[in-house]
Coordinates of C-alpha atoms and ligand atoms in Angstrom, one line a residue:
M25 CA 8.6 -11.9 -9.6
H26 CA 9.5 -11.7 -13.5
K27 CA 8.2 -8.3 -14.4
V28 CA 10.1 -6.9 -11.2
L29 CA 13.6 -8.6 -13.0
L30 CA 12.3 -6.7 -16.1
L31 CA 11.5 -3.7 -14.7
F32 CA 15.8 -4.0 -13.1
S33 CA 16.7 -5.1 -16.1
F34 CA 15.5 -2.3 -17.6
I35 CA 16.6 0.5 -15.6
G36 CA 20.0 -1.8 -16.0
V37 CA 20.3 -1.4 -20.0
C38 CA 19.0 3.2 -19.1
Y39 CA 22.0 3.0 -16.1
N40 CA 24.6 1.6 -18.5
S41 CA 24.8 4.2 -21.1
V42 CA 28.4 5.8 -20.7
E43 CA 27.9 9.5 -20.7
I44 CA 31.3 9.7 -22.8
G45 CA 31.9 13.4 -22.8
K46 CA 32.8 13.0 -19.2
Y47 CA 36.2 10.8 -20.0
L48 CA 37.1 12.1 -23.8
K49 CA 36.7 15.2 -25.6
I50 CA 34.0 15.1 -28.5
C51 CA 34.6 15.7 -32.2
K52 CA 31.7 16.2 -34.9
R53 CA 32.3 13.9 -37.6
N54 CA 31.3 17.0 -39.8
S55 CA 33.2 19.4 -38.8
V56 CA 36.4 21.5 -41.0
D57 CA 38.0 21.1 -37.1
L58 CA 37.5 18.1 -36.6
N59 CA 41.6 16.6 -37.2
D60 CA 42.0 19.6 -34.7
C61 CA 39.7 18.7 -32.2
M62 CA 41.4 15.2 -32.8
V63 CA 44.5 16.1 -31.4
D64 CA 43.3 18.1 -28.4
A65 CA 41.0 14.6 -27.9
V66 CA 43.8 12.4 -27.9
R67 CA 46.2 14.3 -25.8
K68 CA 42.9 14.7 -23.0
G69 CA 42.2 10.9 -23.8
I70 CA 45.8 9.8 -23.0
A71 CA 45.6 11.9 -20.0
T72 CA 42.6 10.2 -18.6
M73 CA 42.8 6.6 -19.6
I74 CA 46.7 6.5 -17.9
E75 CA 44.5 6.0 -15.2
G76 CA 42.2 3.0 -17.0
I77 CA 38.7 3.9 -17.0
D78 CA 36.7 1.9 -14.6
E79 CA 33.2 2.4 -15.9
L80 CA 34.3 1.1 -19.7
G81 CA 37.1 -1.3 -18.7
T82 CA 39.9 0.2 -19.9
P83 CA 42.5 -0.9 -18.2
P84 CA 45.7 1.7 -16.7
L85 CA 48.0 2.7 -20.1
D86 CA 51.0 3.9 -17.7
P87 CA 52.6 1.7 -16.1
F88 CA 50.9 -1.0 -19.2
Y89 CA 50.7 -4.3 -17.2
Q90 CA 51.0 -7.3 -19.6
K91 CA 50.6 -10.5 -17.9
D92 CA 52.6 -12.8 -20.7
L93 CA 54.1 -12.8 -24.3
K94 CA 55.3 -15.4 -26.0
V95 CA 57.6 -15.3 -29.3
E96 CA 58.8 -18.0 -31.4
Y97 CA 61.4 -17.1 -33.6
N98 CA 62.6 -19.1 -36.9
A99 CA 65.4 -18.2 -39.5
N100 CA 69.1 -18.1 -40.1
Q101 CA 69.9 -20.7 -38.4
I102 CA 68.3 -19.8 -35.2
S103 CA 65.5 -20.9 -34.0
A104 CA 64.4 -19.4 -30.5
K105 CA 61.4 -19.7 -27.7
M106 CA 60.6 -16.8 -25.4
E107 CA 57.7 -16.1 -23.1
I108 CA 58.2 -13.3 -21.6
K109 CA 56.1 -12.3 -18.1
N110 CA 55.2 -9.7 -15.8
I111 CA 55.5 -7.3 -18.5
Y112 CA 55.5 -3.4 -17.8
V113 CA 55.8 -0.7 -20.2
L114 CA 56.5 3.2 -18.6
G115 CA 56.5 6.2 -20.9
L116 CA 52.8 6.7 -22.4
K117 CA 52.2 9.6 -20.0
D118 CA 54.6 11.7 -21.0
A119 CA 54.3 11.2 -25.3
I120 CA 53.4 13.5 -27.1
V121 CA 50.7 14.3 -29.7
H122 CA 51.8 16.0 -32.9
D123 CA 48.8 15.7 -35.0
A124 CA 45.7 13.9 -36.1
R125 CA 43.9 12.8 -39.2
V126 CA 40.2 11.1 -38.9
R127 CA 38.0 9.8 -41.7
A128 CA 34.6 9.6 -40.2
E129 CA 32.0 8.3 -42.7
D130 CA 28.6 6.5 -42.7
D131 CA 30.4 2.5 -42.6
I132 CA 33.7 3.7 -41.4
L133 CA 36.3 5.2 -39.1
H134 CA 40.0 6.0 -39.9
I135 CA 42.1 7.2 -37.1
E136 CA 45.6 8.6 -37.5
V137 CA 48.0 9.8 -34.8
D138 CA 51.2 11.2 -34.8
L139 CA 53.2 11.0 -31.4
T140 CA 56.6 10.8 -30.2
A141 CA 58.4 9.7 -26.6
D142 CA 61.7 10.6 -25.0
K143 CA 61.8 7.7 -23.4
V144 CA 60.0 4.5 -23.2
Y145 CA 61.3 1.8 -20.5
S146 CA 59.6 -2.1 -20.4
M147 CA 60.8 -4.5 -18.3
G148 CA 59.5 -8.3 -16.9
E149 CA 60.9 -11.6 -16.4
Y150 CA 61.7 -14.2 -19.3
Q151 CA 62.5 -17.7 -19.9
G152 CA 64.1 -18.4 -22.9
Q153 CA 65.6 -21.5 -24.9
G154 CA 67.6 -20.9 -28.0
Q155 CA 69.2 -22.6 -30.7
Y156 CA 71.9 -21.6 -33.0
N157 CA 72.9 -24.9 -35.4
A158 CA 74.5 -27.3 -32.7
L159 CA 75.0 -24.8 -29.8
K160 CA 71.7 -25.0 -27.4
I161 CA 71.2 -22.5 -24.3
Q162 CA 68.7 -21.8 -21.9
A163 CA 68.7 -19.2 -20.1
Y164 CA 66.0 -16.9 -17.5
G165 CA 65.8 -14.1 -15.0
D166 CA 64.8 -10.4 -15.5
F167 CA 65.2 -8.0 -18.1
N168 CA 64.6 -4.4 -18.9
V169 CA 64.5 -2.4 -22.0
T170 CA 65.2 1.8 -22.8
M171 CA 63.9 3.2 -25.6
S172 CA 64.6 6.6 -26.4
D173 CA 63.4 9.2 -28.9
L174 CA 60.6 7.3 -30.6
K175 CA 58.7 8.2 -33.4
F176 CA 55.2 6.5 -33.7
T177 CA 52.0 7.0 -35.8
W178 CA 48.5 4.7 -34.4
K179 CA 46.1 4.0 -37.4
L180 CA 42.5 2.9 -36.4
D181 CA 40.6 0.9 -39.1
G182 CA 37.0 0.2 -38.3
T183 CA 33.4 -0.2 -39.8
T184 CA 30.0 0.2 -38.3
E185 CA 28.1 -3.0 -36.7
K186 CA 24.4 -2.2 -35.3
N187 CA 22.6 -3.0 -32.6
A188 CA 19.3 -2.3 -31.8
S189 CA 18.9 1.6 -32.9
K190 CA 22.7 2.4 -32.6
T191 CA 25.2 2.2 -34.8
Y192 CA 28.9 1.0 -33.0
I193 CA 31.8 1.2 -34.8
R194 CA 34.1 -2.2 -34.7
I195 CA 38.0 -1.2 -34.5
N196 CA 39.0 -4.5 -36.4
S197 CA 42.8 -3.4 -36.8
F198 CA 45.4 -1.3 -34.8
Y199 CA 48.9 -0.2 -36.1
M200 CA 51.6 1.4 -35.1
R201 CA 55.6 1.2 -36.9
P202 CA 58.2 3.0 -33.5
D203 CA 60.9 5.0 -35.1
V204 CA 63.3 3.7 -32.4
G205 CA 66.6 6.6 -31.6
S206 CA 68.1 3.7 -29.8
M207 CA 67.8 1.1 -27.3
M208 CA 68.9 -0.2 -24.8
T209 CA 68.9 -4.3 -23.3
Y210 CA 70.1 -5.6 -19.5
L211 CA 69.3 -9.1 -18.9
T212 CA 70.2 -11.4 -15.6
N213 CA 70.4 -14.6 -15.9
N214 CA 69.6 -16.9 -13.6
N215 CA 70.7 -20.2 -15.3
A216 CA 74.4 -21.2 -13.7
E217 CA 75.1 -23.4 -16.5
T218 CA 74.8 -20.4 -18.9
K219 CA 75.4 -17.5 -16.7
E220 CA 78.8 -16.0 -18.1
L221 CA 77.5 -16.1 -21.5
T222 CA 75.0 -13.4 -20.2
T223 CA 77.8 -10.1 -20.5
F224 CA 78.9 -10.9 -23.9
A225 CA 74.9 -11.8 -25.0
T226 CA 73.9 -8.6 -23.9
G227 CA 76.6 -6.8 -25.5
F228 CA 75.8 -8.0 -29.2
A229 CA 72.3 -7.6 -28.5
N230 CA 73.1 -3.8 -27.7
Q231 CA 75.7 -3.5 -30.3
N232 CA 73.2 -5.2 -32.9
W233 CA 70.0 -3.6 -31.7
R234 CA 68.6 -2.0 -35.1
L235 CA 68.8 -5.7 -37.0
L236 CA 67.2 -6.9 -33.6
Y237 CA 64.5 -4.8 -33.1
R238 CA 63.5 -5.3 -36.7
E239 CA 63.5 -8.8 -36.1
F240 CA 61.3 -8.4 -33.0
L241 CA 58.9 -6.0 -34.1
P242 CA 56.6 -8.3 -36.0
F243 CA 55.6 -10.1 -32.8
A244 CA 55.8 -6.5 -31.1
Q245 CA 53.0 -5.3 -34.0
A246 CA 50.7 -8.4 -33.1
N247 CA 50.8 -8.1 -30.2
W248 CA 50.0 -4.4 -30.5
N249 CA 47.2 -5.2 -32.8
K250 CA 45.7 -7.2 -30.4
I251 CA 46.1 -4.8 -27.2
G252 CA 44.9 -1.9 -29.2
M253 CA 41.8 -3.5 -31.1
K254 CA 41.1 -4.9 -27.3
I255 CA 41.1 -1.3 -25.4
A256 CA 39.9 1.0 -28.5
N257 CA 36.5 -1.7 -28.9
K258 CA 36.5 -1.1 -25.0
I259 CA 35.2 2.5 -26.2
F260 CA 33.7 1.8 -29.8
L261 CA 31.5 -0.9 -29.0
Q262 CA 30.0 0.4 -26.1
V263 CA 29.6 4.4 -26.7
P264 CA 27.1 4.6 -29.7
Y265 CA 29.5 6.1 -33.3
D266 CA 26.8 9.3 -33.0
D267 CA 28.0 10.0 -29.6
I268 CA 31.4 9.6 -29.7
F269 CA 31.6 11.6 -33.4
P270 CA 28.0 13.2 -33.5
I271 CA 26.9 14.9 -36.8
E272 CA 26.8 18.5 -36.2
Ligands
NAG9 C1 67.9 -2.5 -15.6 O1 68.8 -3.7 -15.2 C2 69.6 -3.7 -15.0 C3 70.3 -4.9 -14.8 O2 69.8 -5.4 -13.6 C4 69.8 -2.7 -13.9 O3 71.1 -2.3 -13.7 C5 69.1 -1.1 -13.8 O4 69.2 -0.8 -12.6 C6 67.9 -1.4 -14.8 N1 67.5 -0.5 -15.1 C7 66.8 0.6 -14.4 C8 66.1 2.1 -15.6 O5 65.8 0.3 -13.9
NAG10 C1 24.8 -3.7 -27.9 O1 24.1 -3.6 -26.7 C2 24.0 -3.6 -25.5 C3 23.2 -2.6 -25.1 O2 22.4 -1.6 -25.2 C4 25.5 -3.4 -24.8 O3 25.7 -3.4 -23.8 C5 26.2 -3.6 -25.6 O4 27.6 -3.4 -25.8 C6 25.9 -3.8 -27.3 N1 27.0 -4.4 -28.7 C7 27.3 -3.8 -29.5 C8 28.7 -4.3 -29.8 O5 27.4 -2.5 -29.7

């Protein structure tokens, strides 16, 4: 009985190894064309990952779905608590990959990818309460945000991690700080008590979107870091370093 189980688990382990070349273009670590190869690899990688890769457990990227996000903001006499739910982000599939820089060393991996996107559209449900001095406001409803002319660089950093005889990369950080050309927010508010404020609030938000974006950015970045690391590690922790970036 034990032997049979052992045999099955052994077969299981063998079949578990992912043939990554099916999904991603492989670039040689020490090639002089590594950066050019990476541009192509990211283009194809995004196209493949749009619908998600079941075998690796990566989620669909466009639309990207996030169940919820909580934000608590306290500054400039404003305190606000917001919970955003059922968030969908659309637009990554039309992003253009312009350039990439890779440093793939024995113990560290650093990847930078320059991208632009004409439009990124997000929508979801929100529930929020805010306080400005003595003024308290509660609101809930739907929202959508349209961002245009985005320019951003993905920066991924990882370190090697050994597992039995194989070496993997663990991505420890995912960073981006998108430059946004314009941002337009719409809110519906289903709270009858504050409904008449909604038009004013949205107008204010859209007139001051740069300020709003800057204040919201740290929350978004913490969120992206978590998501980016999780998705990247679905690949890097399941596929040996030498299979993703083989040495020539
Ligand atoms: C965004 O929400 C507003 C208000 O609910 C709606 O009128 C508009 O059509 C939505 N935008 C898009 C692109 O769906
Ligand atoms: C370690 O190896 C197992 C089986 O080979 C694999 O499933 C697992 O993902 C590996 N873990 C890491 C952190 O590399």
